[in-house]
mmCIF file of C-alpha atoms and ligand atoms in Angstrom:
data_model
loop_
_atom_site.group_PDB
_atom_site.id
_atom_site.type_symbol
_atom_site.label_atom_id
_atom_site.label_comp_id
_atom_site.label_asym_id
_atom_site.label_seq_id
_atom_site.Cartn_x
_atom_site.Cartn_y
_atom_site.Cartn_z
ATOM 1 C CA MET A 77 27.629 18.545 -12.569
ATOM 2 C CA GLU A 78 27.511 20.285 -9.240
ATOM 3 C CA GLU A 79 28.638 18.202 -6.327
ATOM 4 C CA PRO A 80 25.601 17.290 -4.264
ATOM 5 C CA THR A 81 25.807 18.130 -0.609
ATOM 6 C CA LEU A 82 23.913 16.081 1.880
ATOM 7 C CA ASN A 83 23.775 16.184 5.631
ATOM 8 C CA GLU A 84 24.809 12.634 6.224
ATOM 9 C CA HIS A 85 28.310 12.393 7.548
ATOM 10 C CA ASN A 86 31.125 11.652 5.180
ATOM 11 C CA LYS A 87 30.809 7.909 5.066
ATOM 12 C CA GLN A 88 34.044 6.092 4.364
ATOM 13 C CA GLU A 89 32.493 3.039 5.918
ATOM 14 C CA TYR A 90 32.847 -0.591 4.984
ATOM 15 C CA PRO A 91 30.601 -0.726 1.977
ATOM 16 C CA PRO A 92 28.824 -4.075 2.763
ATOM 17 C CA MET A 93 27.991 -2.931 6.297
ATOM 18 C CA HIS A 94 26.905 0.538 5.189
ATOM 19 C CA THR A 95 24.701 -0.976 2.389
ATOM 20 C CA THR A 96 23.183 -3.291 4.986
ATOM 21 C CA GLU A 97 22.304 -0.182 7.001
ATOM 22 C CA HIS A 98 20.219 1.035 4.114
ATOM 23 C CA ILE A 99 18.394 -2.362 3.896
ATOM 24 C CA LEU A 100 17.913 -2.536 7.661
ATOM 25 C CA ASN A 101 16.497 1.011 7.733
ATOM 26 C CA GLN A 102 13.980 0.170 5.023
ATOM 27 C CA THR A 103 13.040 -3.061 6.819
ATOM 28 C CA MET A 104 12.402 -1.174 10.122
ATOM 29 C CA VAL A 105 10.324 1.473 8.308
ATOM 30 C CA ARG A 106 8.228 -1.204 6.674
ATOM 31 C CA MET A 107 7.765 -3.400 9.735
ATOM 32 C CA PHE A 108 7.236 -0.729 12.418
ATOM 33 C CA GLY A 109 6.565 2.526 10.570
ATOM 34 C CA CYS A 110 9.430 4.136 12.494
ATOM 35 C CA PRO A 111 11.881 6.664 11.015
ATOM 36 C CA ARG A 112 15.216 5.513 9.533
ATOM 37 C CA SER A 113 18.009 5.340 12.087
ATOM 38 C CA LYS A 114 19.365 8.757 13.032
ATOM 39 C CA ASN A 115 22.016 7.294 15.196
ATOM 40 C CA ALA A 116 24.144 4.641 13.558
ATOM 41 C CA HIS A 117 27.615 3.393 14.191
ATOM 42 C CA ILE A 118 28.903 1.382 11.266
ATOM 43 C CA GLU A 119 32.071 -0.599 11.438
ATOM 44 C CA ARG A 120 33.607 -3.549 9.620
ATOM 45 C CA LYS A 121 33.224 -6.149 12.422
ATOM 46 C CA LYS A 122 29.980 -5.038 13.999
ATOM 47 C CA SER A 123 27.594 -2.134 13.760
ATOM 48 C CA LYS A 124 24.687 -0.659 15.646
ATOM 49 C CA CYS A 125 21.621 1.351 14.664
ATOM 50 C CA ASP A 126 19.067 3.033 16.924
ATOM 51 C CA TYR A 127 15.365 3.290 16.119
ATOM 52 C CA LEU A 128 12.639 5.284 17.705
ATOM 53 C CA LEU A 129 9.857 2.834 18.663
ATOM 54 C CA ALA A 130 6.854 3.231 20.869
ATOM 55 C CA SER A 131 7.101 -0.250 22.356
ATOM 56 C CA CYS A 132 9.618 -3.044 22.703
ATOM 57 C CA PRO A 133 9.525 -5.542 19.784
ATOM 58 C CA THR A 134 9.049 -9.224 20.602
ATOM 59 C CA ALA A 135 11.848 -11.744 19.973
ATOM 60 C CA GLU A 136 9.706 -13.021 17.069
ATOM 61 C CA GLN A 137 9.644 -9.535 15.577
ATOM 62 C CA ILE A 138 13.436 -9.131 15.905
ATOM 63 C CA GLN A 139 13.868 -12.518 14.224
ATOM 64 C CA ALA A 140 11.536 -11.346 11.443
ATOM 65 C CA VAL A 141 13.707 -8.281 10.944
ATOM 66 C CA GLU A 142 16.763 -10.447 10.513
ATOM 67 C CA ASP A 143 14.915 -12.768 8.121
ATOM 68 C CA LYS A 144 13.549 -9.867 6.035
ATOM 69 C CA VAL A 145 17.013 -8.234 5.657
ATOM 70 C CA ASN A 146 18.462 -11.597 4.619
ATOM 71 C CA GLU A 147 15.664 -12.087 2.143
ATOM 72 C CA ALA A 148 16.485 -8.756 0.488
ATOM 73 C CA ILE A 149 20.242 -9.489 0.480
ATOM 74 C CA ALA A 150 19.643 -12.962 -1.025
ATOM 75 C CA GLN A 151 17.742 -11.483 -3.969
ATOM 76 C CA HIS A 152 21.148 -10.192 -5.195
ATOM 77 C CA LEU A 153 19.661 -6.688 -5.780
ATOM 78 C CA PRO A 154 21.676 -4.225 -7.818
ATOM 79 C CA VAL A 155 22.730 -1.121 -5.887
ATOM 80 C CA THR A 156 22.524 1.933 -8.151
ATOM 81 C CA ILE A 157 23.533 5.565 -7.940
ATOM 82 C CA ASN A 158 21.017 7.930 -9.460
ATOM 83 C CA PHE A 159 21.430 11.703 -9.688
ATOM 84 C CA MET A 160 18.098 13.395 -9.788
ATOM 85 C CA PRO A 161 16.461 16.773 -9.125
ATOM 86 C CA ARG A 162 15.283 17.328 -5.621
ATOM 87 C CA GLU A 163 11.634 17.487 -6.707
ATOM 88 C CA GLU A 164 11.880 14.117 -8.434
ATOM 89 C CA ALA A 165 13.708 12.545 -5.509
ATOM 90 C CA ALA A 166 11.066 13.765 -3.073
ATOM 91 C CA ILE A 167 8.587 11.388 -4.659
ATOM 92 C CA ILE A 168 10.586 8.281 -3.697
ATOM 93 C CA VAL A 169 12.744 9.415 -0.767
ATOM 94 C CA ASP A 170 12.001 11.078 2.596
ATOM 95 C CA LEU A 171 13.957 14.374 2.327
ATOM 96 C CA SER A 172 12.911 15.740 5.719
ATOM 97 C CA LYS A 173 16.505 15.298 6.993
ATOM 98 C CA LEU A 174 17.968 17.263 4.129
ATOM 99 C CA PRO A 175 19.558 20.616 5.073
ATOM 100 C CA GLU A 176 18.410 23.921 3.657
ATOM 101 C CA ASP A 177 21.590 24.341 1.638
ATOM 102 C CA ALA A 178 21.518 20.932 -0.057
ATOM 103 C CA SER A 179 22.052 21.171 -3.811
ATOM 104 C CA PRO A 180 19.140 20.963 -6.162
ATOM 105 C CA THR A 181 20.551 17.686 -7.580
ATOM 106 C CA LEU A 182 20.612 14.770 -5.188
ATOM 107 C CA ARG A 183 22.527 11.475 -5.127
ATOM 108 C CA ILE A 184 19.954 8.821 -4.618
ATOM 109 C CA ILE A 185 21.051 5.256 -3.776
ATOM 110 C CA LYS A 186 18.686 2.497 -4.776
ATOM 111 C CA VAL A 187 18.882 -1.044 -3.476
ATOM 112 C CA GLY A 188 16.827 -2.789 -6.213
ATOM 113 C CA ASN A 189 13.282 -1.661 -5.702
ATOM 114 C CA TYR A 190 13.660 -2.356 -1.954
ATOM 115 C CA ASP A 191 15.088 0.952 -0.827
ATOM 116 C CA ALA A 192 15.869 4.435 -2.030
ATOM 117 C CA CYS A 193 17.730 7.005 0.069
ATOM 118 C CA ALA A 194 19.769 10.155 -0.464
ATOM 119 C CA CYS A 195 23.349 9.305 0.508
ATOM 120 C CA ILE A 196 26.928 10.270 -0.324
ATOM 121 C CA GLY A 197 28.440 7.102 1.101
ATOM 122 C CA THR A 198 30.166 4.127 -0.500
ATOM 123 C CA HIS A 199 28.106 1.012 -1.271
ATOM 124 C CA VAL A 200 28.499 -2.441 -2.817
ATOM 125 C CA LYS A 201 27.342 -2.876 -6.408
ATOM 126 C CA ASN A 202 25.148 -5.829 -5.639
ATOM 127 C CA THR A 203 23.760 -7.228 -2.377
ATOM 128 C CA SER A 204 25.424 -10.564 -3.312
ATOM 129 C CA GLU A 205 28.612 -8.949 -1.923
ATOM 130 C CA ILE A 206 27.112 -8.523 1.534
ATOM 131 C CA GLY A 207 26.967 -12.051 2.956
ATOM 132 C CA LYS A 208 24.602 -12.985 5.724
ATOM 133 C CA PHE A 209 23.084 -10.453 8.152
ATOM 134 C CA LYS A 210 23.046 -11.497 11.836
ATOM 135 C CA ILE A 211 21.479 -9.554 14.729
ATOM 136 C CA ILE A 212 23.857 -9.852 17.708
ATOM 137 C CA SER A 213 21.506 -8.151 20.202
ATOM 138 C CA SER A 214 18.551 -5.832 20.510
ATOM 139 C CA ASP A 215 18.044 -3.527 23.518
ATOM 140 C CA TYR A 216 14.971 -1.482 24.150
ATOM 141 C CA SER A 217 14.913 1.454 26.531
ATOM 142 C CA GLU A 218 12.746 4.538 26.758
ATOM 143 C CA GLY A 219 11.479 4.524 23.172
ATOM 144 C CA ASN A 220 14.821 3.595 21.653
ATOM 145 C CA LEU A 221 15.641 0.268 20.123
ATOM 146 C CA ARG A 222 19.322 -0.429 19.535
ATOM 147 C CA ILE A 223 20.102 -3.244 17.139
ATOM 148 C CA ARG A 224 23.681 -4.553 17.042
ATOM 149 C CA PHE A 225 24.569 -6.657 14.063
ATOM 150 C CA LYS A 226 27.331 -8.280 12.087
ATOM 151 C CA LEU A 227 27.836 -9.787 8.658
ATOM 152 C CA ILE A 228 28.915 -13.388 8.026
ATOM 153 C CA LEU A 229 30.615 -13.866 4.714
HETATM 154 ZN ZN1 ZN B 204 24.595 5.063 1.945
#
């Protein structure tokens, strides 16, 4: 099979953190209708993701984000790799970030039925490997929400 090319950077990131990024992105999309994070810094000890939001979320909303991510993790969802044609992938995944020269076959990562996303990175096999998600801080400035988080095993 042809090696799929995607525009996401070559992620050799800590798989539990990177998989959490997928879950957090989906949670933010569901709760706020915002795009997935386009600016993320994922590291083993702590990570950060930026989201475009029209207004500053309340402390309760931030707590709800943390709870929702932990709920998904606690379901011990299987993380699966699916190769599928671009047309098929477009039905379940936002491909607007995909470059023009991306291959016709895409690598789609599914976290249970919670999230689906085109990604070439490394992930855990099950969310049971992630531990507990903890938001360290959230800072809102000029339409940008920065969430810093860590995992507690
Ligand atoms: Zn990924």
